[in-house]
CSV table of C-alpha atoms and ligand atoms in Angstrom, one decimal:
chain,number,residue,atom,x,y,z
H,1324,MET,CA,-4.7,-6.6,-43.7
H,1325,GLU,CA,-3.7,-5.6,-40.1
H,1326,THR,CA,-0.1,-4.4,-39.7
H,1327,SER,CA,-0.1,-3.3,-36.1
H,1328,ILE,CA,1.8,-5.3,-33.5
H,1329,ILE,CA,1.0,-6.0,-29.8
H,1330,LYS,CA,3.6,-4.2,-27.7
H,1331,SER,CA,2.4,-5.6,-24.4
H,1332,GLN,CA,-0.6,-7.5,-23.1
H,1333,ALA,CA,-2.0,-8.8,-19.8
H,1334,TYR,CA,-5.4,-10.2,-19.1
H,1335,GLY,CA,-7.2,-11.8,-16.2
H,1336,LYS,CA,-9.8,-11.3,-13.6
H,1337,ASP,CA,-10.0,-8.3,-11.4
H,1338,ARG,CA,-11.9,-7.7,-8.1
H,1339,VAL,CA,-12.2,-11.4,-7.2
H,1340,ARG,CA,-13.6,-11.2,-3.7
H,1341,VAL,CA,-12.4,-14.1,-1.6
H,1342,VAL,CA,-12.8,-14.6,2.1
H,1343,ARG,CA,-10.9,-17.3,4.0
H,1344,VAL,CA,-11.8,-18.3,7.5
H,1345,VAL,CA,-9.5,-20.4,9.7
H,1346,ARG,CA,-11.3,-22.2,12.5
H,1347,GLN,CA,-9.4,-23.5,15.5
H,1348,ALA,CA,-10.6,-26.3,17.7
H,1349,ASP,CA,-10.9,-24.0,20.7
H,1350,GLY,CA,-13.4,-21.7,18.9
H,1351,TRP,CA,-10.8,-19.0,17.9
H,1352,GLN,CA,-11.2,-17.9,14.3
H,1353,GLU,CA,-9.3,-15.8,11.9
H,1354,ILE,CA,-10.4,-14.1,8.7
H,1355,ALA,CA,-8.7,-12.8,5.6
H,1356,ASP,CA,-10.8,-10.7,3.2
H,1357,TYR,CA,-9.3,-10.0,-0.2
H,1358,SER,CA,-10.0,-8.4,-3.5
H,1359,VAL,CA,-7.7,-10.1,-6.0
H,1360,CYS,CA,-6.6,-9.1,-9.4
H,1361,CYS,CA,-4.7,-11.8,-11.4
H,1362,LEU,CA,-3.2,-11.0,-14.9
H,1363,LEU,CA,-1.4,-13.3,-17.2
H,1364,SER,CA,1.0,-12.5,-20.0
H,1365,GLY,CA,2.8,-14.5,-22.6
H,1366,LYS,CA,3.7,-14.4,-26.3
H,1367,GLU,CA,1.1,-17.1,-27.2
H,1368,PHE,CA,-1.8,-14.9,-26.1
H,1369,GLU,CA,-1.1,-12.5,-28.9
H,1370,SER,CA,-3.2,-14.5,-31.4
H,1371,SER,CA,-6.2,-14.0,-29.2
H,1372,TYR,CA,-5.8,-10.3,-29.7
H,1373,THR,CA,-4.8,-10.3,-33.4
H,1374,LYS,CA,-6.5,-13.4,-34.9
H,1375,GLY,CA,-9.5,-14.2,-32.9
H,1376,ASP,CA,-7.8,-17.5,-31.8
H,1377,ASN,CA,-8.7,-18.4,-28.2
H,1378,LYS,CA,-7.0,-21.8,-28.1
H,1379,MET,CA,-4.3,-20.7,-25.7
H,1380,VAL,CA,-6.5,-18.5,-23.6
H,1381,VAL,CA,-6.9,-19.6,-20.0
H,1382,ALA,CA,-10.3,-18.2,-19.4
H,1383,THR,CA,-10.5,-15.4,-16.8
H,1384,ASP,CA,-13.3,-17.5,-15.3
H,1385,SER,CA,-10.8,-20.3,-14.8
H,1386,GLN,CA,-8.3,-17.9,-13.2
H,1387,LYS,CA,-11.1,-16.8,-10.8
H,1388,ASN,CA,-11.8,-20.5,-9.9
H,1389,THR,CA,-8.0,-21.0,-9.3
H,1390,ILE,CA,-8.0,-18.3,-6.7
H,1391,TYR,CA,-10.9,-19.9,-4.8
H,1392,TYR,CA,-9.3,-23.4,-5.2
H,1393,LEU,CA,-6.0,-22.2,-3.8
H,1394,ALA,CA,-7.7,-20.3,-1.0
H,1395,LYS,CA,-9.3,-23.6,0.1
H,1396,THR,CA,-6.4,-26.1,-0.6
H,1397,LEU,CA,-3.3,-24.2,0.6
H,1398,PRO,CA,-2.3,-24.5,4.2
H,1399,ALA,CA,-3.8,-21.5,6.1
H,1400,ASP,CA,-0.4,-19.8,6.7
H,1401,ARG,CA,-0.1,-19.5,2.9
H,1402,VAL,CA,-3.4,-17.8,2.5
H,1403,MET,CA,-3.7,-15.5,5.5
H,1404,VAL,CA,-0.8,-13.2,4.7
H,1405,PRO,CA,-1.6,-11.3,1.5
H,1406,GLU,CA,2.0,-11.2,0.2
H,1407,VAL,CA,2.3,-15.0,0.6
H,1408,PHE,CA,-1.1,-15.8,-1.0
H,1409,ALA,CA,-0.4,-13.5,-4.0
H,1410,SER,CA,3.0,-15.2,-4.5
H,1411,GLU,CA,1.3,-18.6,-4.4
H,1412,VAL,CA,-1.3,-17.6,-7.0
H,1413,ALA,CA,1.2,-16.0,-9.3
H,1414,SER,CA,3.7,-18.9,-9.1
H,1415,PHE,CA,0.9,-21.5,-9.5
H,1416,MET,CA,-0.1,-19.8,-12.8
H,1417,VAL,CA,3.4,-19.6,-14.1
H,1418,LYS,CA,4.2,-23.2,-13.2
H,1419,LYS,CA,1.0,-24.7,-14.4
H,1420,TYR,CA,0.8,-23.1,-17.8
H,1421,SER,CA,4.0,-23.4,-19.9
H,1422,HIS,CA,2.9,-20.5,-22.2
H,1423,VAL,CA,2.4,-18.1,-19.3
H,1424,THR,CA,5.6,-16.1,-18.9
H,1425,THR,CA,4.5,-13.6,-16.2
H,1426,CYS,CA,1.7,-13.4,-13.7
H,1427,HIS,CA,0.9,-10.3,-11.8
H,1428,VAL,CA,-1.3,-10.6,-8.7
H,1429,LYS,CA,-2.5,-7.6,-6.7
H,1430,ILE,CA,-4.4,-8.1,-3.5
H,1431,ILE,CA,-6.3,-5.3,-1.7
H,1432,THR,CA,-7.3,-6.4,1.8
H,1433,LYS,CA,-10.3,-5.4,3.8
H,1434,PRO,CA,-9.1,-4.8,7.4
H,1435,TRP,CA,-11.5,-6.5,9.7
H,1436,GLU,CA,-10.5,-5.8,13.3
H,1437,ARG,CA,-11.3,-8.1,16.1
H,1438,MET,CA,-14.0,-6.8,18.4
H,1439,GLN,CA,-12.9,-6.2,21.9
H,1440,PHE,CA,-15.1,-6.1,25.0
H,1441,ASP,CA,-13.6,-5.0,28.4
H,1442,THR,CA,-10.1,-5.6,26.8
H,1443,LYS,CA,-11.1,-9.2,25.9
H,1444,HIS,CA,-10.7,-10.1,22.3
H,1445,HIS,CA,-13.7,-11.7,20.8
H,1446,PRO,CA,-13.0,-15.1,19.2
H,1447,HIS,CA,-15.0,-14.7,16.0
H,1448,SER,CA,-16.5,-11.2,15.6
H,1449,PHE,CA,-14.9,-8.3,13.8
H,1450,CYS,CA,-15.6,-4.7,12.8
H,1451,ARG,CA,-14.4,-2.4,10.1
H,1452,GLU,CA,-12.8,0.6,11.7
H,1453,GLY,CA,-12.6,2.5,8.4
H,1454,LYS,CA,-8.8,3.2,8.6
H,1455,GLU,CA,-6.1,2.4,6.1
H,1456,THR,CA,-6.3,-0.2,3.4
H,1457,ARG,CA,-3.4,-2.7,3.0
H,1458,TRP,CA,-2.5,-4.0,-0.4
H,1459,THR,CA,0.2,-6.0,-2.1
H,1460,GLU,CA,1.4,-6.6,-5.7
H,1461,VAL,CA,3.4,-9.6,-6.7
H,1462,PHE,CA,5.1,-10.2,-10.1
H,1463,VAL,CA,6.3,-13.7,-10.9
H,1464,ALA,CA,8.1,-14.3,-14.2
H,1465,LYS,CA,9.8,-17.2,-15.8
H,1466,THR,CA,13.5,-16.5,-16.2
H,1467,SER,CA,14.8,-16.3,-19.8
H,1468,PRO,CA,15.3,-18.7,-21.3
H,1469,PRO,CA,11.9,-19.7,-19.9
H,1470,SER,CA,12.1,-22.4,-17.3
H,1471,ALA,CA,9.3,-23.3,-15.0
H,1472,ALA,CA,11.9,-24.2,-12.3
H,1473,ALA,CA,13.5,-20.8,-12.2
H,1474,LEU,CA,11.2,-17.9,-11.4
H,1475,THR,CA,11.9,-14.3,-10.6
H,1476,VAL,CA,9.7,-12.5,-8.2
H,1477,SER,CA,9.2,-9.0,-6.9
H,1478,ILE,CA,6.8,-7.8,-4.3
H,1479,ASN,CA,5.5,-4.3,-3.6
H,1480,SER,CA,3.3,-3.8,-0.6
H,1481,GLY,CA,1.8,-0.8,1.1
H,1482,PHE,CA,-1.2,0.9,2.5
H,1483,TYR,CA,-3.3,3.9,1.5
H,1484,ASP,CA,-6.0,6.2,3.0
H,1485,LEU,CA,-4.5,6.5,6.5
H,1486,GLU,CA,-5.9,9.8,7.4
H,1487,VAL,CA,-4.0,11.8,10.1
H,1488,LEU,CA,-4.2,15.3,11.5
H,1489,LYS,CA,-2.1,17.2,14.1
H,1490,THR,CA,-3.1,20.5,15.5
H,1491,THR,CA,0.4,21.9,16.3
H,1492,ASN,CA,4.1,21.1,16.0
H,1493,SER,CA,4.1,21.5,12.2
H,1494,SER,CA,5.6,24.5,10.4
H,1495,PHE,CA,6.5,25.8,6.9
H,1496,THR,CA,8.8,28.8,6.9
H,1497,ASP,CA,11.9,30.2,5.0
H,1498,PHE,CA,10.7,28.9,1.6
H,1499,TRP,CA,11.5,30.5,-1.8
H,1500,ARG,CA,10.3,34.1,-1.9
H,1501,ASP,CA,9.6,36.0,-5.1
H,1502,GLU,CA,6.8,38.1,-6.7
H,1503,LEU,CA,4.6,34.9,-7.0
H,1504,ALA,CA,4.9,33.9,-3.3
H,1505,THR,CA,1.9,35.1,-1.3
H,1506,LEU,CA,1.9,32.5,1.5
H,1507,PRO,CA,3.1,33.9,4.8
H,1508,ASP,CA,5.6,31.9,7.0
H,1509,MET,CA,3.7,29.4,9.0
H,1510,PRO,CA,5.7,28.7,12.2
H,1511,ASP,CA,2.8,26.6,13.6
H,1512,ARG,CA,-0.1,25.1,11.6
H,1513,VAL,CA,-2.6,22.3,11.4
H,1514,LEU,CA,-1.2,19.4,9.4
H,1515,SER,CA,-3.4,16.8,7.8
H,1516,THR,CA,-2.7,14.2,5.2
H,1517,LYS,CA,-4.0,10.9,3.8
H,1518,VAL,CA,-1.0,8.7,3.7
H,1519,LEU,CA,-0.1,6.4,0.9
H,1520,CYS,CA,3.0,4.3,1.8
H,1521,GLN,CA,4.5,1.5,-0.3
H,1522,TRP,CA,7.7,-0.5,0.0
H,1523,LYS,CA,9.6,-2.9,-2.2
H,1524,TYR,CA,11.0,-6.2,-0.9
H,1525,VAL,CA,14.4,-7.6,-1.7
H,1526,ALA,CA,14.8,-11.3,-2.1
H,1527,GLU,CA,16.8,-13.9,-4.0
H,1528,SER,CA,13.9,-16.3,-4.6
H,1529,LEU,CA,10.3,-17.0,-3.9
H,1530,GLU,CA,11.4,-19.3,-1.0
H,1531,ALA,CA,13.6,-16.6,0.6
H,1532,LEU,CA,10.8,-14.1,0.2
H,1533,ARG,CA,8.3,-16.4,2.0
H,1534,GLN,CA,10.4,-15.9,5.1
H,1535,ALA,CA,9.9,-12.1,5.1
H,1536,PRO,CA,7.9,-10.9,8.2
H,1537,PHE,CA,5.2,-9.3,6.0
H,1538,ASP,CA,2.7,-8.7,8.8
H,1539,ALA,CA,5.3,-7.2,11.1
H,1540,ILE,CA,6.6,-4.9,8.3
H,1541,PHE,CA,3.1,-3.7,7.6
H,1542,ALA,CA,2.5,-3.0,11.3
H,1543,GLY,CA,6.0,-1.3,11.6
H,1544,ALA,CA,5.5,0.9,8.5
H,1545,LYS,CA,2.2,2.1,10.0
H,1546,ARG,CA,3.7,2.6,13.5
H,1547,ASN,CA,6.7,4.5,12.1
H,1548,THR,CA,4.4,6.7,10.0
H,1549,LEU,CA,2.3,7.7,13.0
H,1550,ASP,CA,5.2,8.0,15.4
H,1551,ALA,CA,7.4,10.2,13.2
H,1552,LEU,CA,4.4,12.5,12.5
H,1553,ALA,CA,3.3,12.8,16.1
H,1554,ASN,CA,6.3,12.2,18.4
H,1555,ASP,CA,9.6,12.9,16.7
H,1556,PRO,CA,11.3,15.3,19.1
H,1557,ARG,CA,13.5,16.9,16.6
H,1558,ALA,CA,12.1,20.3,15.5
H,1559,TRP,CA,13.5,20.1,12.0
H,1560,VAL,CA,11.5,16.9,11.3
H,1561,HIS,CA,8.4,19.1,11.4
H,1562,ALA,CA,9.7,21.9,9.2
H,1563,SER,CA,7.7,20.6,6.2
H,1564,VAL,CA,5.9,17.5,4.9
H,1565,GLN,CA,9.0,16.7,3.0
H,1566,THR,CA,11.2,16.3,6.1
H,1567,THR,CA,8.5,14.3,7.9
H,1568,LEU,CA,8.2,12.0,4.9
H,1569,TYR,CA,11.9,11.4,4.8
H,1570,ILE,CA,12.1,10.5,8.5
H,1571,MET,CA,9.1,8.1,8.2
H,1572,ALA,CA,10.8,6.3,5.3
H,1573,ASP,CA,14.3,6.3,7.0
H,1574,ARG,CA,12.8,4.7,10.1
H,1575,ILE,CA,11.2,1.9,8.1
H,1576,LEU,CA,14.5,1.2,6.2
H,1577,ASN,CA,16.4,1.1,9.6
H,1578,ASP,CA,13.9,-1.3,11.1
H,1579,PHE,CA,13.5,-3.8,8.3
H,1580,ALA,CA,16.3,-5.3,6.3
H,1581,ALA,CA,13.9,-7.0,3.9
H,1582,VAL,CA,12.7,-3.6,2.7
H,1583,ASP,CA,14.6,-2.2,-0.3
H,1584,ASP,CA,13.0,1.2,-0.7
H,1585,VAL,CA,10.0,3.1,0.6
H,1586,TYR,CA,7.7,5.4,-1.4
H,1587,TYR,CA,5.3,7.9,0.2
H,1588,ALA,CA,2.7,10.2,-1.3
H,1589,LEU,CA,1.5,12.7,1.2
H,1590,PRO,CA,-1.2,15.2,0.2
H,1591,ASN,CA,-0.9,18.3,2.3
H,1592,ILE,CA,-4.6,18.9,3.0
H,1593,HIS,CA,-4.7,22.6,3.9
H,1594,TYR,CA,-6.5,23.9,6.9
H,1595,PHE,CA,-6.3,27.6,6.7
H,1596,PRO,CA,-7.2,29.9,9.6
H,1597,PHE,CA,-10.4,31.7,8.7
H,1598,ASP,CA,-9.8,35.5,8.7
H,1599,LEU,CA,-12.4,37.0,11.1
H,1600,SER,CA,-10.8,40.4,11.3
H,1601,LYS,CA,-13.8,42.0,9.7
H,1602,PHE,CA,-15.7,41.0,12.8
H,1603,GLY,CA,-13.0,42.5,15.1
H,1604,LEU,CA,-11.8,39.0,15.9
H,1605,LYS,CA,-8.2,37.8,15.9
H,1606,ASN,CA,-7.9,34.4,14.3
H,1607,LEU,CA,-4.6,34.4,12.3
H,1608,GLN,CA,-1.2,33.0,13.1
H,1609,ALA,CA,-0.8,32.5,16.9
H,1610,ASP,CA,-4.5,33.4,17.4
H,1611,ALA,CA,-5.8,30.7,15.1
H,1612,GLU,CA,-8.5,28.5,16.5
H,1613,VAL,CA,-11.1,28.3,13.7
H,1614,TYR,CA,-10.0,26.8,10.4
H,1615,MET,CA,-11.5,26.2,7.0
H,1616,PRO,CA,-10.3,22.9,5.5
H,1617,ILE,CA,-9.7,23.2,1.8
H,1618,ALA,CA,-10.8,20.2,-0.3
H,1619,ASP,CA,-9.0,21.3,-3.4
H,1620,PRO,CA,-6.2,21.9,-4.2
H,1621,SER,CA,-3.9,20.1,-1.8
H,1622,GLY,CA,-0.1,20.0,-1.7
H,1623,TYR,CA,1.2,16.6,-2.9
H,1624,ILE,CA,4.6,15.6,-1.5
H,1625,THR,CA,6.2,12.4,-2.8
H,1626,ALA,CA,9.6,10.6,-2.6
H,1627,THR,CA,11.1,7.2,-2.9
H,1628,VAL,CA,13.8,6.7,-0.2
H,1629,SER,CA,16.4,3.9,-0.2
H,1630,ARG,CA,19.7,3.0,1.5
H,1631,PRO,CA,22.8,4.5,-0.1
H,1632,PRO,CA,24.2,2.1,-2.7
H,1633,LYS,CA,27.1,0.8,-0.5
H,1634,GLY,CA,25.0,0.4,2.6
H,1635,ARG,CA,22.6,-2.0,0.8
H,1636,LEU,CA,22.3,-5.6,1.9
R,890,LIG,O1,5.1,21.2,4.1
R,890,LIG,C1,5.0,21.9,3.1
R,890,LIG,N1,5.8,21.8,2.0
R,890,LIG,C2,5.6,22.5,0.9
R,890,LIG,O2,6.4,22.4,-0.1
R,890,LIG,C3,4.6,23.5,0.9
R,890,LIG,N2,4.2,24.5,0.0
R,890,LIG,C4,3.2,25.1,0.6
R,890,LIG,O3,2.5,26.1,0.0
R,890,LIG,N3,2.9,24.7,1.9
R,890,LIG,C5,3.8,23.7,2.1
R,890,LIG,N4,4.0,22.9,3.1
């Protein structure tokens, strides 16, 4: 006789690859290319885990079908923005099935960029530039007591794998010194990182959330990340990865009221000047020109940044 209890459960389909094309009469076409994960939870699924009873199980195959069905039947503007499409899928599941209490939808996008020839954008051809990957994660839940009419929603979005490098105007000096510290002060160094940036949206309702400028926020988060790293004129911003991270996040919070907090994970991928003194060559500190990138280990600098409590919207 089994005595264990289910503490939590969620099941569904992962890596549902769906591509939606929007064709305009003048030949201009848009593409959205997604990998979708859809997971359902609810008390009534417990017996499928504990008793071999599948009666309440919405097959993961049906969940996959629903994603394609919605990609076809929803108006294009509810499919082409990943946050909006994820919200549509999640709220559809929660509303359609009375025994589904929460639905979690994650979308990873494939960033096709429109081809450009002599500054002219091509109407229907795209290429993959191999840059960052945009993703979003939506949770829709029935409020308690459960009611299909009232849903709570939360959205996290972000991007990862934005690889950047700068060859000067980054430093790391005046850090804690003790018998375990061997790193010399680095008043100027190569800085390289692979940015993971994610942000949380604030909204009263699904309807209010639909108004958020998701695409502009994604573009702004990326722009602020690059601009803070490359162009911020204040020397202290470049004193460490920590300070640069803080300024990146602060800029996003200042630019976008719909963003509640911003999380960054910035690996500090070390590029150490190679010591060539044995060959009579100066290549350290101010003489550094030849570097050895170190795959492992890397630094790993993270923080979540938000507005101060009273300054929140
Ligand atoms: O920007 C940096 N922050 C650190 O905390 C750190 N630690 C380290 O060894 N190098 C660096 N660089």
